[in-house]
Coordinates of C-alpha atoms in Angstrom, one line a residue:
M1 CA 22.6 50.6 -5.7
P2 CA 24.1 47.1 -5.5
S3 CA 21.9 44.2 -4.5
T4 CA 22.4 42.9 -0.9
K5 CA 20.7 39.6 -1.6
R6 CA 22.8 36.4 -1.4
K7 CA 23.8 34.7 -4.5
T8 CA 24.9 31.3 -2.8
L9 CA 22.0 29.1 -1.7
R10 CA 22.7 27.4 1.6
V11 CA 21.1 24.1 2.6
G12 CA 21.6 22.9 6.1
Y13 CA 21.6 19.2 6.6
W14 CA 21.7 16.7 9.3
M15 CA 21.9 12.8 9.5
S16 CA 23.6 10.3 11.4
E17 CA 27.4 9.7 10.9
K18 CA 26.5 6.1 9.7
K19 CA 24.2 7.4 7.0
I20 CA 26.6 10.0 5.9
R21 CA 29.3 7.3 5.4
K22 CA 27.0 5.1 3.8
L23 CA 25.7 7.6 1.2
N24 CA 29.2 9.1 0.7
F25 CA 27.4 12.3 1.4
P26 CA 30.3 14.7 1.5
S27 CA 31.3 13.9 -1.9
Y28 CA 27.8 14.6 -3.1
C29 CA 28.0 18.0 -1.3
D30 CA 31.2 18.9 -2.9
W31 CA 29.7 18.2 -6.3
L32 CA 26.5 20.2 -5.6
R33 CA 28.6 23.2 -4.6
R34 CA 30.9 22.9 -7.7
E35 CA 28.3 22.2 -10.4
H36 CA 25.1 24.0 -9.0
G37 CA 26.4 26.7 -6.6
I38 CA 24.6 25.2 -3.6
E39 CA 26.5 25.2 -0.3
M40 CA 25.6 22.2 2.1
I41 CA 26.3 22.9 5.7
L42 CA 26.3 20.1 8.2
L43 CA 24.3 21.3 11.2
A44 CA 25.7 21.2 14.7
L45 CA 22.5 20.4 16.8
D46 CA 24.3 21.1 20.2
E47 CA 24.9 24.7 19.0
P48 CA 22.2 27.6 18.2
L49 CA 21.1 27.0 14.7
E50 CA 20.7 31.0 14.3
A51 CA 24.3 31.4 14.4
Q52 CA 24.8 28.6 11.7
G53 CA 22.4 30.3 9.3
P54 CA 20.9 31.7 7.3
F55 CA 19.5 28.8 5.4
D56 CA 17.2 28.5 2.3
L57 CA 16.3 25.0 3.0
I58 CA 17.0 22.2 5.7
L59 CA 17.4 18.5 4.9
H60 CA 17.4 16.0 7.6
K61 CA 16.9 12.7 8.9
L62 CA 16.2 13.6 12.7
T63 CA 14.4 10.3 13.6
D64 CA 17.0 8.9 15.8
V65 CA 17.3 12.1 17.7
M66 CA 13.5 12.5 18.0
A67 CA 13.4 9.0 19.3
A68 CA 16.1 9.6 21.7
A69 CA 14.3 12.7 22.9
D70 CA 11.0 10.9 23.4
A71 CA 12.9 8.4 25.5
G72 CA 13.9 11.3 27.8
D73 CA 17.6 11.7 26.6
K74 CA 18.3 15.3 27.8
R75 CA 20.8 16.1 25.2
S76 CA 18.5 15.0 22.4
V77 CA 15.5 16.8 24.1
A78 CA 17.5 20.0 23.9
A79 CA 18.5 19.5 20.3
V80 CA 15.1 18.7 19.1
Q81 CA 13.7 21.8 21.1
R82 CA 16.4 23.9 19.6
A83 CA 15.6 22.8 16.1
E84 CA 11.9 23.3 16.7
T85 CA 12.3 26.8 18.0
Y86 CA 14.6 27.7 15.0
F87 CA 12.1 26.2 12.5
Q88 CA 9.1 28.1 14.1
S89 CA 10.9 31.4 14.1
H90 CA 11.5 31.0 10.3
P91 CA 8.2 30.0 8.9
S92 CA 9.3 30.4 5.3
L93 CA 12.1 28.0 5.7
R94 CA 11.6 25.0 3.5
L95 CA 12.0 21.6 5.5
V96 CA 12.7 18.3 4.0
D97 CA 10.6 17.0 5.5
P98 CA 8.4 18.9 8.3
L99 CA 9.1 17.4 11.7
S100 CA 5.5 16.9 12.4
A101 CA 5.2 14.7 9.3
V102 CA 8.3 12.8 10.2
R103 CA 7.1 12.1 13.5
N104 CA 4.0 10.3 12.2
L105 CA 6.3 7.7 10.8
T106 CA 8.2 7.1 14.0
D107 CA 5.1 5.7 15.6
R108 CA 3.6 2.6 13.8
D109 CA 0.2 3.1 15.5
T110 CA -0.1 6.4 13.8
C111 CA 1.7 5.3 10.7
Y112 CA -0.6 2.3 10.1
S113 CA -3.7 4.3 10.8
L114 CA -2.6 6.9 8.1
M115 CA -1.9 4.0 5.8
K116 CA -5.4 2.6 6.2
A117 CA -6.8 6.0 4.7
C118 CA -4.8 5.2 1.5
S119 CA -6.9 2.4 0.0
K120 CA -8.5 2.4 -3.5
N121 CA -9.1 0.4 -6.5
V122 CA -6.9 1.7 -9.3
Q123 CA -7.9 0.4 -12.7
G124 CA -9.0 -2.9 -11.2
V125 CA -6.0 -3.2 -8.9
E126 CA -7.0 -3.1 -5.2
I127 CA -4.5 -1.2 -3.1
G128 CA -4.5 -1.3 0.8
S129 CA -2.9 -2.3 3.8
P130 CA -3.3 -5.3 6.1
N131 CA -5.7 -5.3 9.1
F132 CA -3.8 -4.5 12.4
V133 CA -4.5 -3.7 16.0
T134 CA -2.5 -2.0 18.8
I135 CA -2.1 -3.7 22.1
N136 CA -1.1 -1.3 24.8
D137 CA -0.5 -3.8 27.7
N138 CA -1.2 -7.2 29.0
T139 CA -4.5 -6.1 30.6
V140 CA -6.0 -6.0 27.1
D141 CA -8.1 -9.0 26.0
K142 CA -5.8 -9.8 23.0
V143 CA -8.2 -12.5 21.5
E144 CA -11.1 -9.8 21.5
A145 CA -8.7 -7.1 20.2
L146 CA -7.7 -9.2 17.4
R147 CA -11.2 -10.3 16.5
S148 CA -12.7 -6.8 16.7
C149 CA -10.2 -5.6 14.1
N150 CA -10.6 -8.7 11.9
V151 CA -6.9 -9.6 12.4
S152 CA -6.4 -13.3 11.7
Y153 CA -3.4 -15.7 12.2
P154 CA -0.5 -15.6 11.5
I155 CA 0.2 -12.1 13.0
V156 CA 3.3 -10.2 12.8
C157 CA 4.1 -8.2 16.1
K158 CA 6.1 -5.1 15.6
S159 CA 7.5 -2.4 17.9
I160 CA 5.5 0.7 17.7
V161 CA 8.8 2.5 17.8
A162 CA 9.7 2.5 14.0
H163 CA 12.8 4.5 14.1
G164 CA 15.9 5.4 16.2
S165 CA 16.3 2.0 17.9
D166 CA 17.3 -1.5 16.9
L167 CA 13.9 -2.5 18.5
A168 CA 12.3 -1.1 15.5
H169 CA 13.6 -4.1 13.4
K170 CA 12.8 -7.0 16.1
M171 CA 9.7 -8.7 15.2
A172 CA 7.7 -11.9 16.0
I173 CA 5.4 -14.0 14.1
I174 CA 2.5 -15.6 16.1
F175 CA 0.5 -18.4 14.6
N176 CA -2.2 -19.2 17.2
E177 CA -4.0 -18.0 20.3
E178 CA -2.2 -20.1 22.5
H179 CA 1.1 -18.2 21.9
L180 CA -0.4 -14.8 22.3
C181 CA 1.5 -14.9 25.8
D182 CA 4.7 -14.5 23.7
M183 CA 3.4 -10.9 22.6
Q184 CA 5.3 -8.4 24.5
T185 CA 3.3 -5.0 25.0
P186 CA 3.0 -2.4 23.8
C187 CA 2.9 -3.5 20.2
V188 CA 1.1 -3.5 16.9
A189 CA 0.0 -6.8 15.5
Q190 CA -0.4 -6.9 11.8
Q191 CA -2.0 -9.6 9.8
F192 CA 0.5 -11.6 7.7
V193 CA -0.3 -11.9 4.1
N194 CA 1.4 -14.6 1.8
H195 CA 3.2 -13.2 -1.1
S196 CA 5.8 -15.7 -2.4
A197 CA 8.7 -14.1 -0.4
V198 CA 9.0 -11.2 -2.6
L199 CA 9.0 -7.6 -1.3
H200 CA 9.0 -4.5 -3.5
K201 CA 10.6 -1.5 -2.1
I202 CA 9.1 1.7 -3.4
F203 CA 11.6 4.6 -3.0
V204 CA 10.4 8.2 -3.3
I205 CA 12.4 11.2 -3.9
G206 CA 10.0 14.2 -4.6
E207 CA 8.3 13.5 -7.9
S208 CA 10.5 10.5 -8.7
H209 CA 9.9 7.0 -7.4
Y210 CA 11.7 3.7 -7.8
I211 CA 10.8 0.0 -7.4
V212 CA 13.5 -2.5 -6.1
E213 CA 12.8 -6.0 -5.5
R214 CA 14.0 -7.7 -2.2
P215 CA 13.7 -11.1 -0.5
S216 CA 10.9 -11.4 2.1
I217 CA 9.2 -13.9 4.5
K218 CA 8.0 -17.2 2.8
D219 CA 4.5 -18.3 2.6
L220 CA 3.1 -19.3 6.2
V221 CA -0.1 -20.7 7.5
A222 CA -1.7 -20.7 11.0
G223 CA -1.5 -23.7 13.2
D224 CA 0.1 -25.3 16.2
H225 CA 3.5 -23.8 15.7
E226 CA 6.1 -22.0 18.0
T227 CA 6.4 -18.3 17.7
I228 CA 9.3 -17.1 15.3
Y229 CA 11.4 -14.2 16.3
F230 CA 13.6 -12.5 13.8
D231 CA 15.2 -9.1 12.7
S232 CA 13.7 -7.7 9.5
H233 CA 17.3 -6.7 8.4
D234 CA 18.1 -10.3 8.3
V235 CA 15.2 -11.1 6.0
S236 CA 14.8 -8.2 3.5
K237 CA 18.2 -6.8 2.7
A238 CA 19.4 -7.2 -0.9
T239 CA 21.8 -9.8 0.1
S240 CA 19.9 -11.6 2.9
D241 CA 20.2 -15.2 2.9
S242 CA 17.8 -16.2 5.8
Y243 CA 16.1 -19.5 6.4
L244 CA 12.9 -17.5 6.6
N245 CA 12.9 -16.2 3.1
Q246 CA 14.0 -19.2 1.2
M247 CA 11.0 -20.7 -0.8
E248 CA 11.8 -24.4 -1.4
E249 CA 10.0 -24.0 -4.9
K250 CA 10.4 -20.6 -6.6
C251 CA 7.3 -19.5 -8.3
S252 CA 7.9 -18.2 -11.8
G253 CA 5.9 -15.5 -13.5
L254 CA 5.1 -13.6 -10.3
P255 CA 3.0 -10.4 -10.9
K256 CA 5.0 -7.1 -10.8
P257 CA 3.8 -4.0 -9.2
D258 CA 1.1 -2.2 -11.4
D259 CA 2.4 1.1 -12.7
A260 CA -0.7 3.0 -12.5
A261 CA -1.5 1.7 -9.0
I262 CA 2.2 2.7 -7.7
A263 CA 1.9 6.1 -9.3
W264 CA -1.4 6.6 -7.4
L265 CA -0.1 5.4 -4.1
V266 CA 3.0 7.5 -4.2
K267 CA 0.9 10.6 -5.0
Q268 CA -1.5 9.8 -2.3
F269 CA 1.2 9.3 0.4
R270 CA 2.9 12.3 -0.6
E271 CA -0.2 14.4 -0.1
T272 CA -1.6 12.5 2.8
M273 CA 1.7 12.4 4.8
S274 CA 3.3 15.7 3.5
L275 CA 6.5 13.9 2.7
N276 CA 9.2 14.0 -0.1
L277 CA 11.7 11.4 1.1
F278 CA 10.2 8.0 2.1
G279 CA 10.1 4.3 1.3
V280 CA 7.2 2.1 1.0
D281 CA 7.3 -1.8 1.7
L282 CA 4.9 -3.3 -0.8
I283 CA 3.9 -7.0 -1.3
I284 CA 1.4 -8.7 -3.8
E285 CA -0.9 -11.2 -2.2
N286 CA -0.9 -14.5 -3.8
G287 CA -4.0 -15.3 -5.9
T288 CA -5.5 -11.9 -5.8
N289 CA -2.9 -9.4 -7.0
R290 CA -3.9 -7.1 -4.2
H291 CA -1.2 -4.5 -3.8
I292 CA -0.5 -4.4 0.2
F293 CA 1.8 -1.8 1.7
I294 CA 2.9 -3.1 5.0
D295 CA 5.4 -0.2 6.2
V296 CA 6.5 3.4 5.5
N297 CA 9.9 4.6 6.4
Y298 CA 11.4 8.2 6.3
F299 CA 14.5 8.9 4.2
P300 CA 15.5 5.2 3.7
G301 CA 18.9 4.1 2.4
Y302 CA 17.9 4.0 -1.3
D303 CA 20.0 0.9 -1.9
G304 CA 19.4 -0.2 -5.4
V305 CA 18.3 3.3 -6.7
T306 CA 20.3 4.0 -9.9
D307 CA 20.2 7.8 -9.6
M308 CA 19.5 8.8 -6.1
F309 CA 21.7 11.9 -6.1
P310 CA 20.5 13.4 -9.4
A311 CA 16.8 12.8 -8.2
L312 CA 17.8 14.5 -4.8
T313 CA 19.3 17.4 -6.7
R314 CA 16.0 17.9 -8.7
L315 CA 14.0 18.0 -5.5
I316 CA 16.3 20.4 -3.8
Q317 CA 16.5 22.7 -6.7
S318 CA 12.7 22.6 -7.2
L319 CA 12.0 23.3 -3.5
L320 CA 14.8 26.2 -3.5
K321 CA 13.2 27.7 -6.7
S322 CA 9.6 27.5 -5.3
S323 CA 10.7 29.1 -2.0
A324 CA 12.8 31.9 -3.6
T325 CA 9.7 32.6 -6.0
E326 CA 7.5 32.8 -2.8
V327 CA 9.6 35.3 -1.1
G328 CA 10.7 37.2 -4.1
A329 CA 14.3 36.3 -3.6
S330 CA 17.0 36.0 -6.4
T331 CA 16.8 32.6 -8.3
D332 CA 20.0 33.4 -10.3
S333 CA 22.0 30.6 -8.6
L334 CA 19.4 28.0 -9.7
G335 CA 19.4 28.8 -13.5
D336 CA 17.1 26.7 -15.6
L337 CA 15.9 23.6 -13.8
S338 CA 15.4 21.6 -17.1
S339 CA 19.1 22.3 -17.9
A340 CA 20.1 21.4 -14.4
A341 CA 18.0 18.2 -14.5
A342 CA 19.8 17.3 -17.8
V343 CA 23.1 17.8 -16.2
S344 CA 22.0 15.6 -13.3
S345 CA 21.2 12.8 -15.7
S346 CA 24.7 12.9 -17.4
A347 CA 27.4 10.5 -17.0
A348 CA 29.5 13.3 -15.5
A349 CA 26.8 13.7 -12.7
A350 CA 26.9 10.1 -11.9
A351 CA 30.7 10.0 -11.9
A352 CA 30.8 12.9 -9.5
C353 CA 28.2 11.0 -7.1
P354 CA 30.0 7.8 -6.3
S355 CA 27.0 6.4 -4.2
I356 CA 25.2 6.1 -7.7
M357 CA 27.7 3.6 -9.0
R358 CA 27.3 1.6 -5.8
N359 CA 23.6 1.5 -6.2
H360 CA 23.8 0.4 -9.8
A361 CA 25.8 -2.7 -8.5
I362 CA 23.2 -3.4 -6.0
A363 CA 20.4 -3.0 -8.5
A364 CA 22.0 -5.5 -10.9
V365 CA 21.4 -8.1 -8.2
S366 CA 18.0 -6.9 -6.9
G367 CA 16.1 -5.6 -9.7
S368 CA 14.6 -2.2 -10.0
S369 CA 12.6 0.1 -11.9
S370 CA 12.1 4.0 -11.7
S371 CA 9.7 6.7 -12.3
S372 CA 10.5 10.1 -12.7
G373 CA 8.1 13.3 -13.1
A374 CA 4.4 13.8 -12.7
N375 CA 3.4 11.9 -15.7
G376 CA 4.6 8.7 -13.9
D377 CA 6.4 7.3 -16.9
M378 CA 8.2 4.1 -16.0
A379 CA 11.9 3.2 -16.9
R380 CA 11.8 -0.4 -16.2
V381 CA 15.2 -2.4 -16.0
N382 CA 15.7 -6.1 -16.5
G383 CA 17.0 -7.7 -13.4
S384 CA 19.1 -10.2 -15.3
R385 CA 21.4 -7.6 -16.8
D386 CA 23.4 -4.4 -15.9
H387 CA 20.6 -2.0 -14.7
G388 CA 22.9 1.0 -15.7
A389 CA 22.6 0.1 -19.3
A390 CA 19.1 -0.6 -20.0
V391 CA 17.0 2.5 -19.4
E392 CA 13.9 3.5 -21.2
N393 CA 12.6 7.2 -21.3
G394 CA 15.9 8.4 -20.3
T395 CA 14.9 8.8 -16.5
A396 CA 18.1 7.1 -15.1
P397 CA 21.8 8.2 -15.8
P398 CA 24.4 5.7 -17.2
P399 CA 26.7 4.5 -14.5
A400 CA 29.9 6.1 -13.5
P401 CA 33.3 4.6 -14.6
R402 CA 34.6 2.3 -11.8
S403 CA 37.8 4.2 -11.7
A404 CA 36.0 7.3 -10.8
L405 CA 34.0 5.5 -8.2
T406 CA 36.9 3.8 -6.7
A407 CA 39.1 7.0 -6.5
D408 CA 36.2 8.9 -4.8
L409 CA 35.4 6.2 -2.2
N410 CA 39.0 5.6 -1.5
G411 CA 39.5 9.2 -1.0
L412 CA 36.6 9.7 1.3
A413 CA 36.0 6.5 3.3
G414 CA 38.8 4.1 2.5
S415 CA 37.7 0.5 2.0
Q416 CA 34.8 0.4 4.1
S417 CA 32.6 -2.7 3.7
H418 CA 29.4 -2.7 1.8
P419 CA 26.4 -1.7 4.1
C420 CA 24.4 -4.4 2.7
S421 CA 26.7 -7.2 3.2
P422 CA 24.9 -10.1 5.1
S423 CA 25.4 -10.2 8.9
A424 CA 27.1 -13.1 10.5
A425 CA 23.8 -14.3 11.8
A426 CA 21.8 -13.7 8.8
A427 CA 19.2 -16.3 9.4
G428 CA 18.7 -15.3 12.9
I429 CA 16.8 -18.5 13.8
A430 CA 17.5 -21.5 15.7
S431 CA 16.4 -24.9 14.9
S432 CA 14.6 -27.2 17.2
N433 CA 12.0 -30.2 16.7
S434 CA 9.0 -28.2 16.6
S435 CA 7.2 -27.3 13.2
V436 CA 6.6 -24.0 11.6
G437 CA 3.5 -22.9 9.8
L438 CA 4.5 -23.2 6.2
V439 CA 1.6 -23.1 3.6
S440 CA 1.0 -25.8 1.1
R441 CA -0.9 -24.3 -1.8
D442 CA -1.7 -24.7 -5.5
C443 CA 0.6 -21.9 -6.8
S444 CA -0.9 -20.2 -9.9
H445 CA 2.7 -19.2 -10.9
G446 CA 4.3 -22.6 -11.5
V447 CA 4.2 -24.7 -8.2
N448 CA 1.6 -27.4 -8.1
G449 CA 0.5 -28.1 -4.7
Q450 CA 4.1 -28.6 -3.7
R451 CA 4.6 -28.7 0.1
L452 CA 7.1 -26.3 1.3
V453 CA 9.2 -28.4 3.8
E454 CA 11.7 -26.4 5.9
E455 CA 13.8 -26.9 9.0
P456 CA 12.0 -26.5 12.2
V457 CA 12.1 -23.3 14.2
K458 CA 12.6 -22.7 17.8
A459 CA 11.1 -19.9 19.6
K460 CA 13.2 -17.8 21.9
R461 CA 11.9 -17.4 25.5
P462 CA 11.5 -14.6 26.9
C463 CA 10.8 -12.8 23.7
E464 CA 13.8 -10.4 23.0
Y465 CA 12.0 -7.9 20.8
A466 CA 9.9 -5.0 22.0
P467 CA 6.7 -4.0 20.2
S468 CA 4.9 -0.8 20.8
L469 CA 2.3 1.2 22.2
A470 CA -1.4 2.0 21.9
D471 CA -4.8 0.7 22.9
A472 CA -6.9 -1.9 21.1
A473 CA -8.5 0.5 18.8
C474 CA -8.4 0.0 14.9
S475 CA -9.8 3.3 14.1
L476 CA -7.7 6.5 13.4
P477 CA -5.7 7.6 16.5
N478 CA -7.6 9.7 19.0
G479 CA -4.8 11.8 20.2
N480 CA -4.3 10.1 23.5
H481 CA -1.3 8.0 22.5
S482 CA 2.0 9.2 23.9
S483 CA 5.4 7.8 22.5
A484 CA 8.1 6.5 24.8
L485 CA 10.9 5.7 22.4
P486 CA 14.1 4.0 23.4
V487 CA 17.5 5.8 23.0
H488 CA 19.3 4.8 19.8
S489 CA 22.4 3.1 20.4

C-alpha cells in the first residue's frame, strides 16, 4: 500500500516586509525549494494558520507584532493569540524560536536579569554583564536604587522595550546625580563601561556563530556634564559616522574577543535562553580584558555575516531531521546533512543567495570572524582584505560572482539603497558650550595619556527617548512586571 506521508517539507515563516526586502528572502526561499525540496510559506497572520498548514517548522520574527499586541493593538493581539493557539494545538511543531523565549528578549529588565546569570571565568577571561537597575517611575529614589545595585556613573538609560518600536533604540547617557531628572521612567539604567569605541557583534545561527566588529561609543568619564541623547543606530551601524563614536586617537593593538570565552558564551546563551537565532553585543573593558555583553537581540540583520543563508539552511535541515526522527516521519527529502552542508558552503549556494554577497561587501569594511559546529573552530578573516577570500577551516563559502548578485537583486528588489547606509543625521547630537565627560587615560594600546578633546554636546529637553519598566530591584525578575509596549510604526 503506497505511503501517505508527505515528501515535501513545509516551513512557514513570518517577518516584517522590511526584513524580507533587506534579506532578499524570497530569493533564498526559491533556492531552498530548488536545491533542497523545502517549501517556504509566508504566513498570513490575519487568517487561521490551520488552513495554511500543515507545517514541519515555523521560522519567525514576531517581535514587532508581539510588541504591538502588548501595547493593545487589537489586530496584533488577535494575530498573536491565533499563533499561540495554533502552536499549542501542534506541540510537536518546531519553532525558531519559541514565543516564550523570544518574549524574554523584548523586555530589557527580563533579558538583563537572564544575562546576569551568564557570568564565568573561562580560561582566565572574565565574562559578564554591566550592573544595572530598573526604575519603574519617578517615585523611586533613583540615587538609592543605583547605589543598592552598585551602578556608577556614567549610566546608559534604555527603554525596557527592546523590540518593535523606534523607542528601543533611543538612549541617554547621564553623568551625574544632578541630571537624574533627565531620566524618563520606566527605564533600565546600565553602567557604562569604557571600551575604546569598539563593539563586537556576535551573531548566532544554531551551532554557528560569527563575530563582526562595529563602531561604538567613545570612552567617557563621570562629571559635571550635560546628558547626551542618541539613537544606537546612529552610533553602531557598520557605516555609522557619529561624533559619539569618534576617538581622537585610535588605540592600536586592541584585544580581540577570546575564542574559548565566546564559544562558552554562545553555548550558555543558547541553553539558558532556548534560542537559535540571536545576536549579542559584546565589548572588552579597557585595561582588564573583561568580556562584557551589554545586549541580546532576537533574529538580527546579520550584516557582515559571510554565510548567513548556508548556516540558516543547516539549522533548518537539522531541526527538520530531528523533528522527523522524533515523530517517525520520512526524512527522504532531507538526505545526508553532511552532503547538504557541503552544497550550502559551495560557490553555487552563495551565488543563489544574493544577500550573502551583500554581507561579504559589508564584512570587508567591518571585520568579521566565524565559527561553525560544536567544536567551536574559528575561521578568522583579516579585516584589511576581502573577507570572502581568506577563510580557514573551510567554514565560510567563497563570494558569489557580482553578476549573479546583481541579476538576482535587480530581479527581486530593483535598485534599493543599502540598509546600512548612514542616515542624514548620523551624529544625532547638537553642539553647545557645555562640556562632555570624555576620559583621559593612559592607554595600554598606544595612547599615552592623550586627552580626548571633542566638540561639546547639548542635551535635548525634554528627553525624547522613552526607557522602560520595572521596579528598582537588581535581582532576578519576580514575575510581577508587566510589559506595555508601544505600537511599531
